[in-house]
Amino acid sequence: RKTRRNLLGNATSDSNVTTGDKEERPVIVQVPFTGRSIDVYVDEALLWASSALALSTFLRPTLYYAIARHGLLAGLMPVLIRLKQEQAASNERARLELKSLLRDKPSPIV
């Protein structure tokens, strides 16, 4: 496997990101009006968006920065939070499905 190192963790060629002990799979999102899809790593996108929002408070108060902050706060952050909730629900469904499969497995005869 090809492995590349970035600031946020180790990315491998099978689209898993290893950040410490947990593995995060990307959420595939359709880009409106283009028909293309992109992979979004929700935790990292939330981190970068909230960091940009926090750091932009120290910029001069101009209309351009206000538009960018409003776009982050009212446009991007709610979408990322919704994606995070969907990802958590999907992970919980997969965990419960695996648990039910393991529970239904007959015990070995000794």
Coordinates of N, CA, C and O in Angstrom, one line a residue:
R1 N 0.8 -1.2 0.0 CA 0.0 0.0 0.0 C 0.9 1.2 0.0 O 1.9 1.3 0.7
K2 N 0.4 2.2 -0.7 CA 1.1 3.5 -0.7 C 0.7 4.3 0.6 O -0.5 4.3 0.9
T3 N 1.6 4.8 1.3 CA 1.3 5.6 2.5 C 1.9 7.0 2.3 O 3.0 7.1 1.9
R4 N 1.1 8.0 2.7 CA 1.6 9.3 2.6 C 1.3 10.0 4.0 O 0.4 9.7 4.7
R5 N 2.2 10.8 4.4 CA 2.1 11.5 5.7 C 1.7 12.9 5.5 O 2.2 13.6 4.6
N6 N 0.7 13.3 6.3 CA 0.3 14.7 6.3 C 0.1 15.2 7.7 O 0.4 14.5 8.6
L7 N -0.3 16.4 7.8 CA -0.4 17.0 9.2 C -1.5 16.3 10.0 O -1.5 16.4 11.3
L8 N -2.5 15.7 9.4 CA -3.6 15.2 10.1 C -3.5 13.7 10.4 O -4.3 13.1 11.1
G9 N -2.6 13.0 9.8 CA -2.5 11.6 10.1 C -1.8 10.8 8.9 O -1.2 11.5 8.0
N10 N -2.0 9.5 8.9 CA -1.4 8.7 7.8 C -2.6 8.4 6.9 O -3.5 7.7 7.3
A11 N -2.5 8.7 5.6 CA -3.5 8.3 4.6 C -2.9 7.2 3.8 O -1.8 7.2 3.4
T12 N -3.7 6.2 3.6 CA -3.3 5.0 2.8 C -4.1 5.0 1.5 O -5.1 5.7 1.4
S13 N -3.7 4.1 0.6 CA -4.4 4.1 -0.7 C -5.8 3.5 -0.7 O -6.5 3.7 -1.6
D14 N -6.2 2.9 0.4 CA -7.5 2.3 0.5 C -8.5 3.3 1.1 O -9.5 2.9 1.6
S15 N -8.2 4.6 1.2 CA -9.1 5.6 1.7 C -9.4 5.6 3.1 O -10.4 6.0 3.6
N16 N -8.5 5.0 3.9 CA -8.6 5.0 5.4 C -7.7 6.0 5.9 O -6.6 6.2 5.4
V17 N -8.1 6.8 6.9 CA -7.1 7.7 7.6 C -7.0 7.2 9.0 O -7.9 7.0 9.7
T18 N -5.7 7.0 9.3 CA -5.4 6.6 10.7 C -4.9 7.8 11.5 O -3.9 8.4 11.2
T19 N -5.7 8.2 12.5 CA -5.3 9.3 13.3 C -5.3 8.7 14.7 O -6.3 8.6 15.4
G20 N -4.1 8.4 15.2 CA -4.0 7.8 16.5 C -4.6 6.4 16.5 O -4.1 5.6 15.7
D21 N -5.6 6.1 17.3 CA -6.1 4.8 17.4 C -7.3 4.5 16.6 O -7.8 3.4 16.4
K22 N -8.0 5.6 16.1 CA -9.2 5.4 15.4 C -9.0 5.5 13.9 O -8.2 6.2 13.4
E23 N -9.9 4.8 13.2 CA -9.9 4.9 11.7 C -11.2 5.6 11.3 O -12.3 5.3 11.8
E24 N -11.0 6.5 10.3 CA -12.2 7.3 9.8 C -12.3 7.0 8.3 O -11.3 7.1 7.6
R25 N -13.4 6.7 7.9 CA -13.7 6.5 6.4 C -14.3 7.8 6.0 O -15.0 8.5 6.6
P26 N -14.0 8.2 4.7 CA -14.6 9.4 4.2 C -16.0 9.3 3.9 O -16.5 8.2 3.6
V27 N -16.7 10.4 3.9 CA -18.1 10.4 3.5 C -18.1 10.9 2.1 O -17.5 12.0 1.8
I28 N -18.8 10.2 1.2 CA -18.8 10.6 -0.2 C -20.0 11.6 -0.4 O -21.1 11.3 -0.1
V29 N -19.7 12.8 -0.9 CA -20.7 13.8 -1.0 C -20.8 14.3 -2.5 O -19.8 14.4 -3.2
Q30 N -22.0 14.4 -3.0 CA -22.3 14.9 -4.3 C -22.1 16.4 -4.3 O -22.8 17.1 -3.5
V31 N -21.3 17.0 -5.2 CA -21.2 18.4 -5.4 C -22.4 18.9 -6.2 O -22.7 18.4 -7.3
P32 N -23.2 19.9 -5.6 CA -24.4 20.4 -6.3 C -24.0 21.0 -7.7 O -23.0 21.6 -7.8
F33 N -24.9 20.7 -8.6 CA -24.9 21.3 -10.0 C -23.7 20.8 -10.8 O -23.5 21.3 -11.9
T34 N -22.9 19.9 -10.3 CA -21.8 19.4 -11.1 C -21.9 17.9 -11.4 O -21.3 17.5 -12.4
G35 N -22.5 17.1 -10.6 CA -22.6 15.7 -10.8 C -21.4 15.0 -10.3 O -21.3 13.8 -10.5
R36 N -20.5 15.7 -9.7 CA -19.2 15.0 -9.2 C -19.4 14.7 -7.8 O -20.2 15.3 -7.1
S37 N -18.6 13.7 -7.3 CA -18.6 13.4 -5.9 C -17.2 13.6 -5.4 O -16.2 13.3 -6.1
I38 N -17.1 13.9 -4.1 CA -15.8 14.1 -3.4 C -15.9 13.3 -2.1 O -16.9 13.1 -1.5
D39 N -14.7 12.9 -1.7 CA -14.6 12.3 -0.3 C -14.3 13.4 0.7 O -13.4 14.3 0.5
V40 N -15.1 13.4 1.8 CA -14.9 14.4 2.8 C -14.6 13.6 4.1 O -15.3 12.8 4.6
Y41 N -13.5 14.0 4.7 CA -13.1 13.5 6.0 C -13.7 14.5 7.0 O -13.2 15.6 7.2
V42 N -14.8 14.1 7.6 CA -15.7 15.1 8.4 C -14.9 15.7 9.6 O -15.0 16.9 9.8
D43 N -14.3 14.8 10.3 CA -13.6 15.3 11.5 C -12.5 16.4 11.2 O -12.4 17.4 11.8
E44 N -11.8 16.1 10.2 CA -10.7 17.0 9.8 C -11.3 18.3 9.1 O -10.8 19.4 9.4
A45 N -12.4 18.1 8.4 CA -13.0 19.3 7.8 C -13.6 20.2 8.8 O -13.5 21.4 8.8
L46 N -14.2 19.6 9.9 CA -14.7 20.4 11.0 C -13.6 21.1 11.7 O -13.7 22.3 12.1
L47 N -12.5 20.4 11.9 CA -11.3 21.0 12.6 C -10.8 22.2 11.8 O -10.6 23.3 12.4
W48 N -10.7 22.1 10.5 CA -10.1 23.2 9.7 C -11.1 24.3 9.6 O -10.8 25.5 9.6
A49 N -12.4 24.0 9.5 CA -13.4 25.1 9.4 C -13.5 25.9 10.7 O -13.6 27.1 10.7
S50 N -13.5 25.2 11.8 CA -13.6 25.9 13.1 C -12.3 26.6 13.4 O -12.4 27.7 13.9
S51 N -11.2 26.1 12.9 CA -9.9 26.9 13.1 C -9.9 28.1 12.3 O -9.5 29.2 12.7
A52 N -10.4 28.0 11.0 CA -10.5 29.2 10.2 C -11.5 30.2 10.7 O -11.2 31.4 10.7
L53 N -12.6 29.8 11.3 CA -13.5 30.7 11.9 C -12.9 31.4 13.1 O -13.1 32.6 13.3
A54 N -12.2 30.6 13.9 CA -11.6 31.2 15.1 C -10.5 32.2 14.8 O -10.4 33.3 15.3
L55 N -9.7 31.8 13.8 CA -8.6 32.7 13.4 C -9.0 33.9 12.7 O -8.4 35.0 12.7
S56 N -10.2 33.9 12.0 CA -10.7 35.0 11.3 C -11.2 36.1 12.2 O -11.4 37.2 11.7
T57 N -11.4 35.8 13.5 CA -11.8 36.8 14.4 C -10.7 37.9 14.6 O -11.0 39.0 15.0
F58 N -9.5 37.5 14.3 CA -8.4 38.5 14.5 C -8.1 39.3 13.3 O -7.2 40.1 13.3
L59 N -8.8 39.1 12.2 CA -8.6 39.9 11.0 C -9.4 41.2 11.1 O -10.3 41.4 11.9
R60 N -9.0 42.1 10.2 CA -9.7 43.4 10.2 C -11.1 43.2 9.8 O -11.4 42.4 9.0
P61 N -12.0 43.9 10.4 CA -13.5 43.8 10.1 C -13.8 44.4 8.8 O -14.1 45.6 8.7
T62 N -13.8 43.6 7.7 CA -14.2 44.1 6.4 C -15.3 43.3 5.9 O -15.7 42.2 6.4
L63 N -16.0 43.8 4.8 CA -17.1 43.1 4.3 C -16.7 41.7 3.7 O -17.4 40.7 3.9
Y64 N -15.5 41.6 3.1 CA -15.1 40.3 2.5 C -14.9 39.3 3.6 O -15.3 38.1 3.4
Y65 N -14.3 39.7 4.7 CA -14.1 38.7 5.8 C -15.4 38.3 6.4 O -15.6 37.2 6.9
A66 N -16.3 39.3 6.5 CA -17.6 39.0 7.1 C -18.4 38.0 6.2 O -19.1 37.1 6.7
I67 N -18.3 38.2 4.9 CA -19.0 37.2 4.0 C -18.3 35.8 4.1 O -19.1 34.8 4.2
A68 N -17.0 35.8 4.2 CA -16.3 34.5 4.4 C -16.7 33.8 5.7 O -17.0 32.6 5.8
R69 N -16.8 34.6 6.8 CA -17.1 34.0 8.1 C -18.6 33.6 8.1 O -18.9 32.5 8.7
H70 N -19.5 34.4 7.5 CA -20.9 34.0 7.4 C -21.0 32.7 6.6 O -21.8 31.8 7.0
G71 N -20.3 32.6 5.5 CA -20.3 31.4 4.7 C -19.9 30.2 5.5 O -20.5 29.1 5.4
L72 N -18.8 30.3 6.3 CA -18.4 29.2 7.1 C -19.4 28.8 8.2 O -19.7 27.7 8.3
L73 N -19.9 29.9 8.9 CA -20.8 29.6 10.0 C -22.2 29.2 9.6 O -22.8 28.2 10.2
A74 N -22.7 29.8 8.5 CA -24.1 29.4 8.1 C -24.2 28.4 7.0 O -25.2 27.8 6.8
G75 N -23.1 28.3 6.3 CA -23.2 27.4 5.1 C -22.5 26.1 5.3 O -23.0 25.0 5.3
L76 N -21.2 26.1 5.6 CA -20.3 24.9 5.7 C -20.5 24.2 7.0 O -20.6 22.9 7.0
M77 N -20.5 24.9 8.1 CA -20.5 24.2 9.4 C -21.7 23.3 9.6 O -21.6 22.2 10.0
P78 N -22.9 23.8 9.3 CA -24.1 22.9 9.4 C -24.1 21.7 8.6 O -24.5 20.6 9.0
V79 N -23.5 21.8 7.4 CA -23.4 20.7 6.5 C -22.5 19.6 7.1 O -22.7 18.4 7.1
L80 N -21.3 20.1 7.6 CA -20.4 19.2 8.2 C -20.9 18.5 9.4 O -20.7 17.3 9.6
I81 N -21.7 19.3 10.2 CA -22.2 18.7 11.4 C -23.3 17.6 11.1 O -23.3 16.6 11.7
R82 N -24.1 17.9 10.0 CA -25.1 16.9 9.6 C -24.4 15.7 9.0 O -24.8 14.5 9.3
L83 N -23.3 15.9 8.3 CA -22.5 14.7 7.8 C -21.9 13.9 8.9 O -21.9 12.7 8.9
K84 N -21.5 14.6 10.0 CA -20.9 13.9 11.1 C -22.0 13.1 11.8 O -21.7 11.9 12.2
Q85 N -23.2 13.6 12.0 CA -24.3 12.9 12.6 C -24.6 11.7 11.7 O -24.9 10.6 12.3
E86 N -24.7 11.8 10.4 CA -25.0 10.7 9.5 C -23.9 9.6 9.6 O -24.2 8.4 9.6
Q87 N -22.7 10.1 9.7 CA -21.6 9.1 9.8 C -21.6 8.3 11.1 O -21.4 7.1 11.2
A88 N -22.0 9.0 12.2 CA -22.1 8.4 13.5 C -23.2 7.4 13.5 O -23.1 6.3 14.0
A89 N -24.4 7.7 12.9 CA -25.5 6.8 12.8 C -25.1 5.6 12.0 O -25.5 4.5 12.3
S90 N -24.4 5.8 10.9 CA -24.0 4.7 10.0 C -23.1 3.8 10.8 O -23.2 2.5 10.7
N91 N -22.1 4.3 11.5 CA -21.2 3.5 12.3 C -21.9 2.7 13.4 O -21.6 1.6 13.6
E92 N -22.9 3.4 14.0 CA -23.7 2.7 15.0 C -24.5 1.5 14.4 O -24.6 0.4 15.0
R93 N -25.1 1.7 13.2 CA -25.8 0.7 12.6 C -24.9 -0.5 12.2 O -25.3 -1.7 12.4
A94 N -23.7 -0.2 11.7 CA -22.8 -1.2 11.4 C -22.3 -2.0 12.6 O -22.2 -3.2 12.6
R95 N -22.1 -1.3 13.7 CA -21.7 -1.9 15.0 C -22.8 -2.9 15.5 O -22.5 -4.0 15.9
L96 N -24.0 -2.4 15.4 CA -25.2 -3.2 15.9 C -25.4 -4.4 15.0 O -25.7 -5.5 15.5
E97 N -25.2 -4.3 13.7 CA -25.3 -5.4 12.7 C -24.2 -6.4 13.0 O -24.5 -7.6 13.0
L98 N -23.0 -6.0 13.2 CA -21.9 -6.9 13.5 C -22.2 -7.6 14.9 O -22.0 -8.8 15.0
K99 N -22.7 -6.9 15.8 CA -23.0 -7.5 17.1 C -24.1 -8.5 17.0 O -24.0 -9.6 17.6
S100 N -25.1 -8.3 16.2 CA -26.2 -9.3 16.0 C -25.7 -10.5 15.2 O -26.1 -11.6 15.5
L101 N -24.8 -10.3 14.3 CA -24.2 -11.4 13.6 C -23.4 -12.3 14.5 O -23.4 -13.5 14.4
L102 N -22.6 -11.7 15.3 CA -21.8 -12.4 16.3 C -22.6 -13.1 17.3 O -22.3 -14.2 17.8
R103 N -23.7 -12.5 17.7 CA -24.6 -13.1 18.7 C -25.3 -14.3 18.1 O -25.6 -15.3 18.8
D104 N -25.7 -14.2 16.9 CA -26.5 -15.3 16.2 C -25.6 -16.5 15.8 O -26.1 -17.5 15.4
K105 N -24.3 -16.4 15.9 CA -23.4 -17.4 15.5 C -23.5 -18.5 16.5 O -23.4 -18.3 17.7
P106 N -23.6 -19.8 16.1 CA -23.7 -20.9 17.1 C -22.4 -21.1 17.8 O -21.3 -20.9 17.3
S107 N -22.5 -21.4 19.1 CA -21.3 -21.7 19.9 C -20.7 -23.0 19.4 O -21.4 -23.9 19.1
P108 N -19.4 -23.1 19.5 CA -18.7 -24.3 19.1 C -18.9 -25.4 20.0 O -19.1 -25.2 21.2
I109 N -19.0 -26.6 19.5 CA -19.2 -27.8 20.3 C -17.8 -28.3 20.8 O -16.9 -28.4 20.0
V110 N -17.7 -28.5 22.1 CA -16.4 -28.8 22.7 C -16.4 -30.3 23.0 O -17.3 -30.9 23.4

